[in-house]
Short mmCIF file of C-alpha atoms in Angstrom, two decimals:
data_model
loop_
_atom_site.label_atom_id
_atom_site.label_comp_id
_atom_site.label_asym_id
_atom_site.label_seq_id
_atom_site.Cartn_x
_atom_site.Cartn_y
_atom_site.Cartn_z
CA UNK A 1022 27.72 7.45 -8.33
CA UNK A 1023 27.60 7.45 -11.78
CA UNK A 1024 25.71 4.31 -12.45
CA UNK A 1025 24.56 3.24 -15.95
CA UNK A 1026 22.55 0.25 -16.41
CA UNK A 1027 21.84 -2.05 -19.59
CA UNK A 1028 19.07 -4.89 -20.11
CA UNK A 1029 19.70 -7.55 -21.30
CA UNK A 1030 23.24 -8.23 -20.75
CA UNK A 1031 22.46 -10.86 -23.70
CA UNK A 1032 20.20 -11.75 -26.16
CA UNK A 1033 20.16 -14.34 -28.86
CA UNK A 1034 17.38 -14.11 -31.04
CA UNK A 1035 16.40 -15.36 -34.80
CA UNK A 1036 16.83 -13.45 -38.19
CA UNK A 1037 14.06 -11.22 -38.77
CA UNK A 1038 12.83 -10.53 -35.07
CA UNK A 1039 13.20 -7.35 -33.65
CA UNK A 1040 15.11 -7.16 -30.40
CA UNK A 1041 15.23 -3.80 -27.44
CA UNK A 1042 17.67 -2.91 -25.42
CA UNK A 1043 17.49 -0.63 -22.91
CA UNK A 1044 19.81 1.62 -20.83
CA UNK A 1045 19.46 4.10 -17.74
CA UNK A 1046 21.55 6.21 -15.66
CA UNK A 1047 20.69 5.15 -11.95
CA UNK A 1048 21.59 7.92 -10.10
CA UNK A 1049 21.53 10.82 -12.44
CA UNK A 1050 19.65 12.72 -15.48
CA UNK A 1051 20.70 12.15 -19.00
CA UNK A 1052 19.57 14.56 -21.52
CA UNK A 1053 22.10 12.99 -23.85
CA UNK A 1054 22.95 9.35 -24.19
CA UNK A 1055 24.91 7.37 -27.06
CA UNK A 1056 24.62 3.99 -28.37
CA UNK A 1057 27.88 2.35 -29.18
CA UNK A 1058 28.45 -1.23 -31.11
CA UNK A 1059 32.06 -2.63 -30.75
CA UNK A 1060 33.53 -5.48 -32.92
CA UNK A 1061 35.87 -8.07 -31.55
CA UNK A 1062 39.22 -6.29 -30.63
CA UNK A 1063 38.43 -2.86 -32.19
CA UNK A 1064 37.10 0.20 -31.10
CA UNK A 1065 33.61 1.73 -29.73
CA UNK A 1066 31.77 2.82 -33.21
CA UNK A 1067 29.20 5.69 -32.04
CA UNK A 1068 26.03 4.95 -34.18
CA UNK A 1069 23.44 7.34 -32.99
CA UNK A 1070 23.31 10.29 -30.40
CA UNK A 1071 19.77 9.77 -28.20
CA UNK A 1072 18.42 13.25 -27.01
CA UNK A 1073 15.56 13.47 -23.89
CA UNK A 1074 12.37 14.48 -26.16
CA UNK A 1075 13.83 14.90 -29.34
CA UNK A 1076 14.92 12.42 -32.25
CA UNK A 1077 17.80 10.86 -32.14
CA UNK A 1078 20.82 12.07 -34.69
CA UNK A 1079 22.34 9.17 -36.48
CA UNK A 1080 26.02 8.41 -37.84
CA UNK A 1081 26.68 8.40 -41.42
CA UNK A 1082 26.15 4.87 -42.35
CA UNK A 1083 24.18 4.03 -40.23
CA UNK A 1084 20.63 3.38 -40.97
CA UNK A 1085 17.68 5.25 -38.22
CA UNK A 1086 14.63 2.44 -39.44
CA UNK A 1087 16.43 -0.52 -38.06
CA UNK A 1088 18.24 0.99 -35.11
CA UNK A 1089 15.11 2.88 -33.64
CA UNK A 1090 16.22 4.84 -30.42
CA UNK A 1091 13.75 6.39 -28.11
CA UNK A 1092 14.52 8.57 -25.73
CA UNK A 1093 11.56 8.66 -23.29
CA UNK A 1094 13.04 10.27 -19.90
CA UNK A 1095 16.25 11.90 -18.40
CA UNK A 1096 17.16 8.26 -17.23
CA UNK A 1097 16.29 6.03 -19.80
CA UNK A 1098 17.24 5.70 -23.62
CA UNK A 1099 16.86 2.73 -25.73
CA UNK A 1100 17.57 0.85 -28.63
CA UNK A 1101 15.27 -1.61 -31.29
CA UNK A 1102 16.89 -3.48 -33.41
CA UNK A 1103 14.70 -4.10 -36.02
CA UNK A 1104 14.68 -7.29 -38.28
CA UNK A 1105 17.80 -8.36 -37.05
CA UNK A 1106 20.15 -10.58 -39.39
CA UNK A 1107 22.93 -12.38 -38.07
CA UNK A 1108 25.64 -9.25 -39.33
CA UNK A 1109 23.67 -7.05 -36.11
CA UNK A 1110 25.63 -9.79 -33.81
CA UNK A 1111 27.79 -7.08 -32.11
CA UNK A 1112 28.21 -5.88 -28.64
CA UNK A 1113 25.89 -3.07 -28.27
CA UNK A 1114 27.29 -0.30 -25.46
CA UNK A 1115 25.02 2.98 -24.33
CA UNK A 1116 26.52 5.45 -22.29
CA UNK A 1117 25.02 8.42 -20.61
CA UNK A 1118 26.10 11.75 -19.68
CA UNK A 1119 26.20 13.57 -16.96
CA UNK A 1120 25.83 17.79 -16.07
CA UNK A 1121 29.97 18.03 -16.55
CA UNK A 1122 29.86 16.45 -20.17
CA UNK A 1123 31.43 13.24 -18.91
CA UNK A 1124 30.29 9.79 -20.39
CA UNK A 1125 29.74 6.89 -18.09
CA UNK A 1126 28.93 3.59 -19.89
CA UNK A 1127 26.78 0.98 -19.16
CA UNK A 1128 28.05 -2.66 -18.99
CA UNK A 1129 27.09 -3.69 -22.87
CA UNK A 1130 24.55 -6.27 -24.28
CA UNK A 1131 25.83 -8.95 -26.37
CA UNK A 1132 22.93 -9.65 -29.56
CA UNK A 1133 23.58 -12.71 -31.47
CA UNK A 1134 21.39 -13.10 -34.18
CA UNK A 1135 20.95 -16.92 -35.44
CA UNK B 558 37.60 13.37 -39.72
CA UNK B 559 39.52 13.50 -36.09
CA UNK B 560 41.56 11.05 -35.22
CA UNK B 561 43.20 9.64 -31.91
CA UNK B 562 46.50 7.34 -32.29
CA UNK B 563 47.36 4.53 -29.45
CA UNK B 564 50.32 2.32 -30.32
CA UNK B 565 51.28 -0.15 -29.74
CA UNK B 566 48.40 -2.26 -30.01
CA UNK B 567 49.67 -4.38 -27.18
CA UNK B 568 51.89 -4.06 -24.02
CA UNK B 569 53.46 -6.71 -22.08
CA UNK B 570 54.70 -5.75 -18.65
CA UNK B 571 56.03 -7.66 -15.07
CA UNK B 572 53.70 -7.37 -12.17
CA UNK B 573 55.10 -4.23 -10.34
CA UNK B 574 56.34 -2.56 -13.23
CA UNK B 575 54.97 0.69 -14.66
CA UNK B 576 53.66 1.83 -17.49
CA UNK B 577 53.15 4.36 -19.77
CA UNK B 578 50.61 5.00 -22.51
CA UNK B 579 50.51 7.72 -25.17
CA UNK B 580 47.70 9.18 -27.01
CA UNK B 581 47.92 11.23 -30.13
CA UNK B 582 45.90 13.44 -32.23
CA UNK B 583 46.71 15.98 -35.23
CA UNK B 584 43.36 18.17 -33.83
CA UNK B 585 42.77 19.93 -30.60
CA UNK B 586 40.84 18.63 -28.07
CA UNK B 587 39.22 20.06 -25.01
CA UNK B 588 38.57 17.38 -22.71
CA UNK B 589 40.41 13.58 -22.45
CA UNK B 590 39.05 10.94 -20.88
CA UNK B 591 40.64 7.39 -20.33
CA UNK B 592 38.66 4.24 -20.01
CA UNK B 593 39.56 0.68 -19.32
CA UNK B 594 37.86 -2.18 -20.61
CA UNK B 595 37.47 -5.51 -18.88
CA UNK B 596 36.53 -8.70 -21.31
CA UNK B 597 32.24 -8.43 -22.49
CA UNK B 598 32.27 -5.35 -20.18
CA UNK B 599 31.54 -1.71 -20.69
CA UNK B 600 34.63 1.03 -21.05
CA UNK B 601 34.79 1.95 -17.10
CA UNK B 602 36.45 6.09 -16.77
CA UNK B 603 39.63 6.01 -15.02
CA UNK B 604 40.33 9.76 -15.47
CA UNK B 605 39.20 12.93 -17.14
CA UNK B 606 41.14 15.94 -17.89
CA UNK B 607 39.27 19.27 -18.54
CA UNK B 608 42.35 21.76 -18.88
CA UNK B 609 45.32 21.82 -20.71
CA UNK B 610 48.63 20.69 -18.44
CA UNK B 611 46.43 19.50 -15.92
CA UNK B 612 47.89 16.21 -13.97
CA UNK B 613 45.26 13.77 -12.39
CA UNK B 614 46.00 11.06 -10.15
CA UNK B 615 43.68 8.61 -9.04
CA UNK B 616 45.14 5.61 -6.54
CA UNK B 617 48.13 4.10 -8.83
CA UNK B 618 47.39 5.76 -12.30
CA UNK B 619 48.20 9.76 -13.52
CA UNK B 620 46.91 11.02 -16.76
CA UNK B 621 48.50 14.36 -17.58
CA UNK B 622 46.36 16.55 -20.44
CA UNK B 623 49.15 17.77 -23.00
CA UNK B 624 49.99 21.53 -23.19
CA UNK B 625 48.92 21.26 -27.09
CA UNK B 626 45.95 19.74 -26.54
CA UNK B 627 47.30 17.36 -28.83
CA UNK B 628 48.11 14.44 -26.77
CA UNK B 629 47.71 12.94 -23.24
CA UNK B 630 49.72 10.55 -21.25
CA UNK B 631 48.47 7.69 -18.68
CA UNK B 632 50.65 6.02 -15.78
CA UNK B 633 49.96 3.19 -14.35
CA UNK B 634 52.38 2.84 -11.12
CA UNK B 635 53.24 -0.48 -9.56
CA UNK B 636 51.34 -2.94 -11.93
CA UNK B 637 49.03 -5.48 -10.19
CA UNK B 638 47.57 -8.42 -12.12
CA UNK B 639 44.06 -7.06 -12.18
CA UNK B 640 44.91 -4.03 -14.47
CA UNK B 641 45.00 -6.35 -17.26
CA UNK B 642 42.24 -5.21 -20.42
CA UNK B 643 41.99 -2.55 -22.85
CA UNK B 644 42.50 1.02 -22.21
CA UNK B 645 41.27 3.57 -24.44
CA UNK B 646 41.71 7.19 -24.62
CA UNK B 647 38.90 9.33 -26.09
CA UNK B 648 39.08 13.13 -26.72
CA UNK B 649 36.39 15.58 -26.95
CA UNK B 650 36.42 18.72 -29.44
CA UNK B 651 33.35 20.76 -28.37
CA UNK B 652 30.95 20.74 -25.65
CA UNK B 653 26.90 21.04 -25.59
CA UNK B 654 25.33 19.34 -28.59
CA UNK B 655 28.03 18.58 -30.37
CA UNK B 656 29.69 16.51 -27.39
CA UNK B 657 30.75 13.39 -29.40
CA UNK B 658 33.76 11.37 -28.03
CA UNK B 659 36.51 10.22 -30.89
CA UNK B 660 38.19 6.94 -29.39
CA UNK B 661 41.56 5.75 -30.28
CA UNK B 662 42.11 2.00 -31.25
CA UNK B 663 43.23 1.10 -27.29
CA UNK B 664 45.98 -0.77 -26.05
CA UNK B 665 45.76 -4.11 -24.71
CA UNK B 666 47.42 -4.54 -21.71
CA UNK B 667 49.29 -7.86 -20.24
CA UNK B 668 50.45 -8.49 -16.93
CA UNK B 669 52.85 -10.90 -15.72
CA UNK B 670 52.72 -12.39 -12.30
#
């Protein structure tokens, strides 16, 4: 149990297109899931916290019109990218959690932006 | 803001040995969780603590949550090449809407055959 999915797993894309990723918890409901982006060899960096039917609350620093995050159902959160520019290539990492408090993450999407 | 402390960065161990990792914190926490990371893969949970002393096992690794709720300890018995990656700790403070997970920096683990 305890399944969280992301799509893509990768994406390349060019400077100035917007790009979505998506994650869902398989087997459970998520009223809260969190959107992660991780730099080669350093920690998970929480950007935003996604809440089912409500906005999302963002991280100092880090700006809510290019990372739009929807939260549309208990099993599905995701993230837009907006105008990407080659300093958004990260490895973007969601995770979900469940009734006990416990975060499960899904497997990460790698965005290069050329 | 809160802080969680890993060191060493890295740890270089013979298959079979075992293995101990520490994680620190100057703040209380109320839950600790430990993750492992595989290369371009999501943190996976190896073990989460809820109550202060409490000692988990799960197959060859322990994690014990410190009495302070300062600090919490993995073991990984009998080392096998396949627990090679990252492992993380990451602490809670608070529960509900305010459920945000602080990580430490991780260690990097090596395995010797």
């Amino acid at each position: 149990g305890a399944v969280v999915s992301q799509h893509p797993s990768w994406v390349i894309c060019k400077s100035g297109t917007s790009v979505k990723i998506e994650c869902r918890s398989l087997d459970f409901q998520a009223t809260t899931m969190f959107w992660y982006r991780q730099f080669p060899k350093q920690s998970l960096m929480l950007m935003a916290t996604s809440n089912e039917g409500s906005k999302a609350t963002y991280e100092q620093g880090v700006e809510k019109d290019k990372f739009l995050i929807n939260h549309a159902s208990l099993t599905l959160s995701t993230l837009t990218v907006t105008s990407a520019h080659p300093e958004d290539s990260s490895f973007y990492i969601c995770s979900a959690e469940d009734i006990t408090d416990t975060q499960y993450f899904g497997p990460g999407t790698r965005l290069t932006v050329l | 803001g809160q802080q969680l402390n890993q060191s060493p960065q890295s740890m270089f161990i013979q298959e079979g040995e075992d293995v101990s990792m520490n994680c620190t914190s100057s703040s209380i926490f109320n839950t600790w969780l430990w993750y492992k990371q595989d290369p371009g893969e999501g943190p996976v949970l190896l073990i989460a603590l809820y109550k202060a002393g409490e000692l988990t096992s799960n197959g060859r690794l322990t994690a014990q949550f410190g009495i302070t709720r300062k600090d919490s300890f993995l073991n990984i018995s009998a080392s096998i090449p396949s627990d090679v990656g990252i492992y993380f700790c990451a602490g809670r403070s608070a529960s509900g809407a305010n459920s945000k997970l602080t990580f430490g920096k991780g260690i990097t683990l090596s395995v010797r055959p």
